[in-house]
Amino acid sequence: MKRLMGILTLLCLALPIHASVTVSPTRIEINANKIKNNYVTTAVEIKGDTTKAVRYRAYPGYFKISDKGEMIMLESGTDEHDISGKIRFVPSEFTVPPGKAQKVRVNIANIKTLPDGESRAILYLEDVNTKELSVPYSGGSGIGAQLLLKTRVGVPVYVDKGNFKKNADIEYFKITKGSDGLYTEMKILSTGNSKIRYSGMFQIVQGKKLICEYPVDGKVVGDNNSYVARQKIETSKVKEPGEYTLRLVFSYFDEKDNRKNIKKDAILNIKNEI
């Protein structure tokens, strides 16, 4: 039973933040080339539970973005792009009164020693108090396990420095059929040494007439990485069967904060069931 408790505790620590806690901003992005000093200072604000005081502690970790668009937590100190060891928090432990907010100052030191490209860390804000939850046996009475629950939120921190590039391309864009309708599928390439964050629009066009448009589900693609995105095609406003053009207008910002657009078309055949 003790072993089970340990496994479940680790799983609970990885759960997302509780709904009663908010943090602003939800991410920190810094262009170190615009910083004159060898350090940078920023802040986050955490607003706690509306009914009770909660004590938190702040500490750093490290992550990468996988080819599935997910944050993968890694051991700190094993990558030159890991800045978790350069971050300090003031205060590092604090109590947030009911319904109040607390600012945490984030100091990043020795930024001139960072390599070219994007460096990262994650700022964890964790509820210090452990909560216990008893889980009954699945097949009878009694207690099967004691879960130790903690709430924490992670705020990603990105620092770009030196010769960094944000480049994106679309390797392919096509339409596929799923069990519940038609989907777009596209492979997005991030070929620079800093992530890209994309957005955009899908447009359904017939001839020169715009029938409808709807937003692309945005995502982050890590540096020197790729991501395959699938999204259901919205055809509710297409009233007649026939052949249409489905146009992708893909947008991201490069390292100079210039908006870049990539356009791709695919043939969309709407059959009588629409």
Short mmCIF file of C-alpha atoms in Angstrom, two decimals:
data_model
loop_
_atom_site.label_atom_id
_atom_site.label_comp_id
_atom_site.label_asym_id
_atom_site.label_seq_id
_atom_site.Cartn_x
_atom_site.Cartn_y
_atom_site.Cartn_z
CA MET A 1 0.00 0.00 0.00
CA LYS A 2 2.84 2.43 0.75
CA ARG A 3 4.22 1.96 -2.76
CA LEU A 4 0.83 2.70 -4.25
CA MET A 5 0.61 5.85 -2.17
CA GLY A 6 3.95 7.05 -3.52
CA ILE A 7 2.98 6.52 -7.16
CA LEU A 8 -0.36 8.24 -6.75
CA THR A 9 1.23 11.17 -4.94
CA LEU A 10 3.57 11.83 -7.87
CA LEU A 11 0.67 11.72 -10.30
CA CYS A 12 -1.29 14.20 -8.23
CA LEU A 13 1.64 16.61 -8.10
CA ALA A 14 1.54 16.77 -11.89
CA LEU A 15 -2.11 17.77 -12.01
CA PRO A 16 -2.98 21.23 -13.38
CA ILE A 17 -3.79 24.16 -11.14
CA HIS A 18 -6.99 24.17 -9.10
CA ALA A 19 -9.79 26.31 -10.55
CA SER A 20 -9.81 28.66 -7.52
CA VAL A 21 -6.24 29.86 -8.20
CA THR A 22 -5.22 32.22 -11.02
CA VAL A 23 -1.79 33.39 -12.15
CA SER A 24 -0.92 36.31 -14.43
CA PRO A 25 0.83 36.31 -16.82
CA THR A 26 0.49 32.67 -17.86
CA ARG A 27 3.89 32.77 -19.58
CA ILE A 28 7.00 34.96 -19.57
CA GLU A 29 8.86 35.73 -22.81
CA ILE A 30 12.06 37.81 -22.81
CA ASN A 31 14.28 39.06 -25.63
CA ALA A 32 17.67 39.26 -23.89
CA ASN A 33 19.14 41.25 -26.82
CA LYS A 34 17.09 44.21 -25.59
CA ILE A 35 18.49 43.97 -22.04
CA LYS A 36 21.50 46.19 -21.26
CA ASN A 37 22.36 44.56 -17.95
CA ASN A 38 23.48 41.01 -17.23
CA TYR A 39 20.19 40.23 -15.53
CA VAL A 40 16.48 40.73 -16.03
CA THR A 41 13.66 41.17 -13.51
CA THR A 42 9.99 40.49 -14.10
CA ALA A 43 7.05 39.36 -11.97
CA VAL A 44 4.00 37.14 -11.78
CA GLU A 45 0.89 37.64 -9.69
CA ILE A 46 -0.95 34.80 -7.99
CA LYS A 47 -4.49 35.13 -6.67
CA GLY A 48 -5.48 32.44 -4.21
CA ASP A 49 -8.62 30.86 -2.86
CA THR A 50 -11.50 33.23 -2.15
CA THR A 51 -12.43 31.51 1.12
CA LYS A 52 -9.18 30.71 2.90
CA ALA A 53 -5.52 31.68 3.13
CA VAL A 54 -3.15 29.46 1.15
CA ARG A 55 0.63 29.23 1.54
CA TYR A 56 2.71 28.76 -1.62
CA ARG A 57 6.32 28.21 -2.47
CA ALA A 58 8.03 29.13 -5.74
CA TYR A 59 10.72 26.98 -7.35
CA PRO A 60 12.06 26.38 -10.88
CA GLY A 61 12.17 23.38 -13.19
CA TYR A 62 13.12 22.67 -16.79
CA PHE A 63 11.15 21.46 -19.82
CA LYS A 64 11.16 20.94 -23.55
CA ILE A 65 8.29 20.94 -26.04
CA SER A 66 7.69 17.53 -27.63
CA ASP A 67 6.62 16.82 -31.21
CA LYS A 68 3.11 16.35 -29.80
CA GLY A 69 3.06 19.95 -28.59
CA GLU A 70 3.33 18.89 -24.95
CA MET A 71 5.63 20.17 -22.20
CA ILE A 72 8.04 17.43 -21.16
CA MET A 73 9.56 17.99 -17.71
CA LEU A 74 13.27 17.19 -17.58
CA GLU A 75 15.99 17.02 -14.96
CA SER A 76 17.55 20.43 -14.39
CA GLY A 77 21.19 21.14 -15.16
CA THR A 78 21.59 18.75 -18.11
CA ASP A 79 21.10 21.21 -21.00
CA GLU A 80 22.90 24.47 -21.83
CA HIS A 81 19.49 26.02 -22.61
CA ASP A 82 18.26 25.30 -19.07
CA ILE A 83 17.99 28.56 -17.06
CA SER A 84 16.38 27.06 -13.96
CA GLY A 85 19.66 27.46 -12.06
CA LYS A 86 19.81 31.18 -12.89
CA ILE A 87 16.37 32.05 -11.48
CA ARG A 88 15.64 33.44 -8.03
CA PHE A 89 12.25 34.35 -6.54
CA VAL A 90 11.31 37.08 -4.08
CA PRO A 91 9.52 35.94 -2.01
CA SER A 92 10.14 32.23 -2.50
CA GLU A 93 7.48 31.24 0.06
CA PHE A 94 4.44 33.29 1.02
CA THR A 95 0.83 33.24 2.19
CA VAL A 96 -1.98 34.64 0.04
CA PRO A 97 -4.94 35.86 2.15
CA PRO A 98 -8.47 34.95 1.02
CA GLY A 99 -9.37 36.70 -2.24
CA LYS A 100 -6.10 38.66 -2.28
CA ALA A 101 -3.14 38.62 -4.68
CA GLN A 102 0.62 38.30 -4.19
CA LYS A 103 3.33 39.41 -6.61
CA VAL A 104 6.43 37.25 -6.96
CA ARG A 105 9.49 38.92 -8.43
CA VAL A 106 11.44 36.71 -10.85
CA ASN A 107 15.15 37.49 -11.25
CA ILE A 108 17.19 35.83 -14.02
CA ALA A 109 20.96 36.31 -13.64
CA ASN A 110 23.95 35.95 -15.99
CA ILE A 111 21.93 36.15 -19.19
CA LYS A 112 25.06 37.12 -21.16
CA THR A 113 26.39 33.58 -20.63
CA LEU A 114 23.39 31.99 -22.35
CA PRO A 115 23.95 30.33 -25.76
CA ASP A 116 22.34 31.58 -28.96
CA GLY A 117 18.72 30.67 -29.35
CA GLU A 118 15.96 29.97 -26.87
CA SER A 119 16.57 29.03 -23.23
CA ARG A 120 13.80 27.89 -20.93
CA ALA A 121 12.62 27.18 -17.42
CA ILE A 122 9.30 26.69 -15.70
CA LEU A 123 8.22 28.59 -12.60
CA TYR A 124 6.25 26.36 -10.24
CA LEU A 125 3.90 27.87 -7.67
CA GLU A 126 2.90 25.07 -5.32
CA ASP A 127 0.47 24.86 -2.42
CA VAL A 128 2.64 23.99 0.58
CA ASN A 129 -0.12 22.19 2.48
CA THR A 130 -0.69 18.55 1.56
CA LYS A 131 -4.28 17.35 1.37
CA GLU A 132 -5.17 13.73 2.11
CA LEU A 133 -7.86 11.83 0.22
CA SER A 134 -8.99 8.34 1.21
CA VAL A 135 -9.84 5.99 -1.66
CA PRO A 136 -12.00 2.95 -0.82
CA TYR A 137 -11.34 -0.56 -2.11
CA SER A 138 -13.00 -1.07 -5.47
CA GLY A 139 -14.55 -4.36 -4.41
CA GLY A 140 -15.67 -3.73 -0.85
CA SER A 141 -15.53 -1.60 2.27
CA GLY A 142 -12.45 -0.12 3.89
CA ILE A 143 -9.69 2.20 2.68
CA GLY A 144 -7.66 1.12 -0.35
CA ALA A 145 -5.16 3.99 -0.45
CA GLN A 146 -4.37 7.41 0.95
CA LEU A 147 -3.72 9.99 -1.77
CA LEU A 148 -1.54 12.99 -0.98
CA LEU A 149 -2.76 15.91 -3.08
CA LYS A 150 -0.98 19.16 -3.87
CA THR A 151 -1.96 21.97 -6.20
CA ARG A 152 0.66 23.64 -8.36
CA VAL A 153 0.74 25.73 -11.50
CA GLY A 154 3.60 26.06 -13.95
CA VAL A 155 4.45 29.32 -15.73
CA PRO A 156 6.85 28.74 -18.66
CA VAL A 157 9.74 31.19 -18.97
CA TYR A 158 11.41 31.71 -22.38
CA VAL A 159 14.56 33.77 -22.94
CA ASP A 160 15.80 34.42 -26.50
CA LYS A 161 19.38 35.60 -26.89
CA GLY A 162 22.00 36.28 -29.56
CA ASN A 163 21.39 34.94 -33.04
CA PHE A 164 17.95 33.42 -32.61
CA LYS A 165 15.52 32.61 -35.40
CA LYS A 166 11.80 31.85 -35.51
CA ASN A 167 11.04 30.11 -38.81
CA ALA A 168 7.99 28.06 -39.76
CA ASP A 169 6.88 26.10 -42.80
CA ILE A 170 4.05 23.73 -43.72
CA GLU A 171 5.36 20.40 -45.01
CA TYR A 172 1.90 19.25 -46.10
CA PHE A 173 -1.74 20.31 -45.81
CA LYS A 174 -4.53 17.87 -46.62
CA ILE A 175 -8.09 16.80 -45.85
CA THR A 176 -8.79 13.44 -44.21
CA LYS A 177 -12.01 11.66 -43.26
CA GLY A 178 -12.77 10.73 -39.68
CA SER A 179 -15.63 8.76 -38.16
CA ASP A 180 -17.47 11.98 -37.31
CA GLY A 181 -16.66 14.15 -40.32
CA LEU A 182 -13.86 15.73 -42.34
CA TYR A 183 -10.60 16.94 -40.82
CA THR A 184 -7.65 19.04 -41.89
CA GLU A 185 -4.20 17.65 -41.25
CA MET A 186 -1.00 19.65 -41.57
CA LYS A 187 2.60 19.10 -40.57
CA ILE A 188 4.15 22.27 -39.18
CA LEU A 189 7.91 22.64 -39.19
CA SER A 190 9.71 24.94 -36.76
CA THR A 191 13.18 25.19 -38.29
CA GLY A 192 14.67 27.98 -36.14
CA ASN A 193 16.42 27.79 -32.79
CA SER A 194 13.46 29.36 -30.99
CA LYS A 195 9.84 28.17 -30.78
CA ILE A 196 7.00 29.51 -32.91
CA ARG A 197 3.48 30.19 -31.69
CA TYR A 198 0.96 30.04 -34.51
CA SER A 199 -2.63 31.05 -35.17
CA GLY A 200 -4.64 31.69 -38.32
CA MET A 201 -7.91 31.11 -40.16
CA PHE A 202 -9.53 28.46 -42.29
CA GLN A 203 -11.63 29.82 -45.14
CA ILE A 204 -14.14 27.88 -47.24
CA VAL A 205 -14.30 29.50 -50.68
CA GLN A 206 -16.26 28.78 -53.86
CA GLY A 207 -14.93 30.67 -56.84
CA LYS A 208 -14.24 34.15 -55.48
CA LYS A 209 -16.97 33.94 -52.86
CA LEU A 210 -16.08 33.46 -49.20
CA ILE A 211 -18.65 31.05 -47.76
CA CYS A 212 -17.37 31.03 -44.17
CA GLU A 213 -14.25 31.13 -42.04
CA TYR A 214 -13.22 29.90 -38.62
CA PRO A 215 -10.04 30.07 -36.50
CA VAL A 216 -7.11 27.69 -36.52
CA ASP A 217 -6.54 26.03 -33.15
CA GLY A 218 -3.24 27.68 -32.21
CA LYS A 219 -0.33 25.81 -30.69
CA VAL A 220 3.36 26.16 -29.84
CA VAL A 221 5.94 24.24 -31.88
CA GLY A 222 9.33 23.86 -30.23
CA ASP A 223 12.62 24.94 -31.78
CA ASN A 224 13.99 22.57 -34.45
CA ASN A 225 10.85 20.49 -34.12
CA SER A 226 7.61 19.62 -35.90
CA TYR A 227 3.96 19.09 -35.03
CA VAL A 228 1.09 17.38 -36.85
CA ALA A 229 -2.16 19.26 -36.25
CA ARG A 230 -5.63 17.84 -36.93
CA GLN A 231 -8.79 19.92 -36.71
CA LYS A 232 -12.37 19.16 -37.63
CA ILE A 233 -13.67 21.12 -40.64
CA GLU A 234 -16.64 23.31 -39.80
CA THR A 235 -19.21 22.84 -42.59
CA SER A 236 -22.38 23.97 -40.79
CA LYS A 237 -22.59 27.13 -42.92
CA VAL A 238 -22.09 25.29 -46.22
CA LYS A 239 -25.64 24.90 -47.54
CA GLU A 240 -25.08 23.24 -50.93
CA PRO A 241 -23.08 20.14 -51.95
CA GLY A 242 -20.26 20.67 -54.41
CA GLU A 243 -16.57 21.39 -54.75
CA TYR A 244 -15.04 24.11 -52.61
CA THR A 245 -11.58 25.38 -51.77
CA LEU A 246 -10.46 25.09 -48.19
CA ARG A 247 -7.82 27.75 -47.63
CA LEU A 248 -5.42 27.82 -44.72
CA VAL A 249 -4.03 31.22 -43.68
CA PHE A 250 -1.30 30.27 -41.20
CA SER A 251 0.27 33.07 -39.12
CA TYR A 252 3.21 33.41 -36.76
CA PHE A 253 5.68 36.09 -35.65
CA ASP A 254 9.37 35.90 -36.52
CA GLU A 255 12.31 36.94 -34.34
CA LYS A 256 11.77 40.61 -35.30
CA ASP A 257 8.10 40.47 -34.30
CA ASN A 258 7.01 40.63 -37.93
CA ARG A 259 3.87 38.70 -38.78
CA LYS A 260 4.46 35.97 -41.34
CA ASN A 261 1.64 34.34 -43.28
CA ILE A 262 1.65 31.02 -45.12
CA LYS A 263 -1.28 30.12 -47.39
CA LYS A 264 -2.21 26.62 -48.45
CA ASP A 265 -5.25 25.33 -50.39
CA ALA A 266 -6.96 21.96 -50.53
CA ILE A 267 -10.00 20.74 -52.51
CA LEU A 268 -13.03 20.24 -50.27
CA ASN A 269 -15.79 18.04 -51.67
CA ILE A 270 -19.11 18.49 -49.90
CA LYS A 271 -21.51 15.65 -50.61
CA ASN A 272 -25.29 15.45 -50.41
CA GLU A 273 -25.33 14.51 -46.72
CA ILE A 274 -24.42 18.15 -45.95
#
